[in-house]
Steps between C-alpha positions, in 0.01 A plus 500: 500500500702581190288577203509425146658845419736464746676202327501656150834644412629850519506513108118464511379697844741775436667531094601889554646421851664151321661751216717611784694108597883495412605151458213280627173379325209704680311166366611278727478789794165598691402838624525382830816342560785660753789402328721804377566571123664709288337772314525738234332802426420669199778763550726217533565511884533169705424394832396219679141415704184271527229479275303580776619818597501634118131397559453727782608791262890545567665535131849623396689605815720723290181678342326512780786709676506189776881453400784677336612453195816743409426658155136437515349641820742625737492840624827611331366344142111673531561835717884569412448862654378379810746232538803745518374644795523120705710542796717247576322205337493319167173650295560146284378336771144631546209552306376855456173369659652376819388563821785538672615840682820597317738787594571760226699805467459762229701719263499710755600307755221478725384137630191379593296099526208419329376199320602429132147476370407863647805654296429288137051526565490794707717708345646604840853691465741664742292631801797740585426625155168516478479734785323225684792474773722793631816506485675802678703713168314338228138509494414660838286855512759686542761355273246570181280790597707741736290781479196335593661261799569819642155581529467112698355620891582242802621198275829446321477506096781212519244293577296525246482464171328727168231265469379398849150514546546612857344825625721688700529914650623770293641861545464713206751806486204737599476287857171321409469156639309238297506070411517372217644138290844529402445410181234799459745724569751336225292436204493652203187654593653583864326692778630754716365651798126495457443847648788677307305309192179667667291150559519588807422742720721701745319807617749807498671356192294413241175520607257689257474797813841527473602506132200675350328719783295659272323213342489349811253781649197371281487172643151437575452301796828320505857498621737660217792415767426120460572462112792551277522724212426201264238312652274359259228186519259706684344864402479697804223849558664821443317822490631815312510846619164568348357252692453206233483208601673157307671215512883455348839270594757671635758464232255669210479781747858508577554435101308845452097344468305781698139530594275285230228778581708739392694371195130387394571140528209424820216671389279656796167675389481821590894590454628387162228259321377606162169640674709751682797620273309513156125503565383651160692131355348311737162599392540339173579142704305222319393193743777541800584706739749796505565511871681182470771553265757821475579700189833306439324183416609346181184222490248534240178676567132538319419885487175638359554863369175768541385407138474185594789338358657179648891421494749356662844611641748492808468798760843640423450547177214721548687677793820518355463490103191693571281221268168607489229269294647272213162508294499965568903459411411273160732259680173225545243473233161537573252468181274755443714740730907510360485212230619598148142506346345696719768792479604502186190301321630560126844469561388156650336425146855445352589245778582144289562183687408603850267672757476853513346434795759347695740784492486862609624779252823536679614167494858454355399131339633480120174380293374446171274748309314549215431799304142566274749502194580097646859628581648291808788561693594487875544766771426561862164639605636813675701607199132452326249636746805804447417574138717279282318370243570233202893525420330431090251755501807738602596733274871431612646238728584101466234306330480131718260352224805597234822348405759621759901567506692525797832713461816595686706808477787651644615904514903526485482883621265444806623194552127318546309174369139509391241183441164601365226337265322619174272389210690742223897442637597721183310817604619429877814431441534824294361703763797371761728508242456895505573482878819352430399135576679220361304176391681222675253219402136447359261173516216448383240480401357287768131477622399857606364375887843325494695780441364722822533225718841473406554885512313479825689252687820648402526812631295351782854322563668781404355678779573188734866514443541840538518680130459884566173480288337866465811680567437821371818666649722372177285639199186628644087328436614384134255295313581127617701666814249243718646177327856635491812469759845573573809273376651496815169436711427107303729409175360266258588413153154363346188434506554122542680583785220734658276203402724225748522737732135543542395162444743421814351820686170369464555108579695633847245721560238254473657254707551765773 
């Protein structure tokens, strides 16, 4: 029994599918009436149908790819390059989603069926081409890979093309016999013959036994004829001609790995562990063991030396650097024992801003000091605990708590630049002028401290850059002959200029 629905017009039940009527009032229509009408889709395309079959979801033929429309979506109009391979029918009249099983025939003349769909969705080409079907002088085995067809045992290489999956006999040029894909043997990462390529093993050929007899006498318990040369995934028991017994692949002891006993590597106790080669070190072994590690181990250690003295370091470097105790050696500080105070109690007096305690009187750290005149300056503690004293309380030398100059020089007879510092630059520069020295630039005066770093770090990249600095082959020990160098060793022109360069010396360096 009809329903109320079903006698309302199309205009109300369905207003998108109503949009679509060309020429009639979808008003006076109902959805369910089977009387064809024209249509007209948003594209513009017209057809004719009922009501109710647009209901049941059929639109636009044309879109839909149901019908051809020439310009719109025929094959030749939406796949032009597939369309010139049609042979011998009209590409206008199909759409490139059709079913249908077309012939085709490519540049290269080859021809083939398929359906139009798998050639526009499938992207499927030539097959003749594609290596997919031999043809005899084109794409066949032995048409593009002579050499190799030749090796083709029992089957004919015509048949077959570069990329077939099947697995077929082969005779290598050595007379092995072996299967393998086609296509294995064709890639770019091809395979020969797998015993020539030693993954396999032919005894007589290339059999470990036969290629390297004399390795092959310490297999332990195994077969040497039964592996290759480069066998590897498994480490097999060899035992040397000392009788040392260990376990290696094949290739490291082909590649020239010999016994691990031997070469130290396998530690056994009683033949090279610490224990046995170096027993008076091993005494001094703090909370482990020194029959399980040899003397070429690089791992960190504790020691305790006979007075009792704990420290720790790798094996080697107390077999090999000969390192005996760090806190002994004033390389470890032990208070009471090494530390500044203890040793050198009134040098420790002039410490200022840090522990005398924390440092032994060898150590090369640049720290502060202060005199009993209240003079401070900076040096290292081994210069110190050496005997220098308080650069003021000298009777000559640069004063750090004074005004200082920093001045360059040149000699035009030896050919030579000098950089040096001073609190009188008059008297100084008098005393080089004697020597022949030629004052190039002076500046100052700049904060005493200042002007020895800057002194410092120059000839320290002097030095770096390769300035023949202490030559004394040109003019002998002259006073200043430390802070002087050849012209043709490093050339400068000023002191700015030795300034940039050290500034970029010292960024680079610090960065490095």
């Amino acid at each position: 029994m009809p329903t109320k629905k079903d006698k309302q017009p199309l205009s109300v039940t369905h207003p998108e599918l109503a949009k679509e009527a060309d020429g009639w009032d979808p008003s006076e229509v109902t959805a369910g009436t089977g009387k064809k009408l024209k249509w007209k889709c948003f594209l513009g395309h017209f057809w004719e149908t009922t009501p109710a079959h647009r209901l049941r979801g059929q639109g636009c033929p044309y879109c839909g790819n149901r019908k051809v429309l020439i310009g719109f979506n025929d094959l030749k109009t939406t796949h032009p390059s597939v369309a010139k391979e049609a042979d011998g029918w009209d590409p206008e009249s199909v759409t490139f989603g059709s079913h249908k099983i077309m012939n085709w025939k490519c540049s290269n003349g080859h021809q083939w069926k398929v359906a139009i769909e798998y050639r526009t969705r499938g992207g499927t080409n030539c097959p003749t081409c594609a290596g997919k079907k031999v043809e005899s002088g084109f794409n066949d085995l032995a048409s593009k890979h002579p050499k190799i067809a030749l090796e083709a045992y029992g089957w004919d290489p015509k048949e077959v093309t570069p990329s077939s999956g099947k697995k077929l006999s082969w005779k290598c040029s050595n007379g092995h016999i072996y299967k393998a894909n086609v296509y294995s043997r064709t890639s770019s990462d091809s395979s020969g013959c797998p015993i020539c390529a030693n993954r396999e093993v032919l005894s007589g050929f290339n059999d470990l036994k036969t290629t390297h007899p004399e390795i092959a006498k310490e297999a332990d318990g195994w077969d040497p004829s039964q592996v290759t040369a480069g066998q590897g995934g498994k480490k097999y028991k060899w035992r040397c001609p000392i009788g040392h017994r260990y376990f290696s692949y094949v290739y490291s002891r082909v590649a020239g790995v010999g016994c691990g006993v031997c070469s130290n590597h396998q530690i056994t106790t009683g033949v090279n562990d610490l224990a046995s080669t170096h027993p008076q070190l091993a005494k001094e072994a703090y909370g482990w063991d020194p029959k399980t590690v040899g003397a070429a181990s690089e791992k960190k250690f504790n020691w305790l030396c006979e007075k009792g003295h704990t420290f720790s370091t790798s094996i080697k470097s107390r077999v090999v650097q000969n390192t005996n105790c760090l806190v002994c050696g004033n390389r470890q500080v032990l208070v009471g024992f090494n530390d500044l105070a203890t040793t050198h109690p009134t040098l420790a007096l002039e410490s200022f801003g840090w522990d005398p305690t924390t440092r032994t009187a060898e150590s090369h750290s640049k720290v502060g000091w202060r005199c009993s005149k209240n003079h401070q300056w900076d040096a290292m503690i081994n210069s110190r605990s050496r005997g220098r004293g308080c650069p003021s309380c000298a009777t000559s030398g640069f004063d750090p708590n004074k005004d200082g100059f920093l001045y360059f020089l040149k000699h035009p007879n030896w050919e030579m630049f000098q950089i040096g510092i001073s609190n009188d630059p008059d008297r100084r520069l008098a005393q080089h002028k004697k020597l022949g020295w030629e004052t190039l630039e002076l500046r100052g005066p700049m904060d005493g401290h200042l002007t020895q770093q800057w002194e410092t770090a120059i000839l320290r990249m002097l030095k770096a850059k390769g300035a023949d600095l202490s030559n004394a082959n040109i003019a002998g020990k002259f006073d200043g002959y430390s802070e002087a160098w050849s012209k043709s060793a490093f050339e400068v022109k000023s002191i700015k200029e030795l300034m940039r360069l050290t500034e970029e010396f010292e960024e680079n360096t610090k960065s490095n």
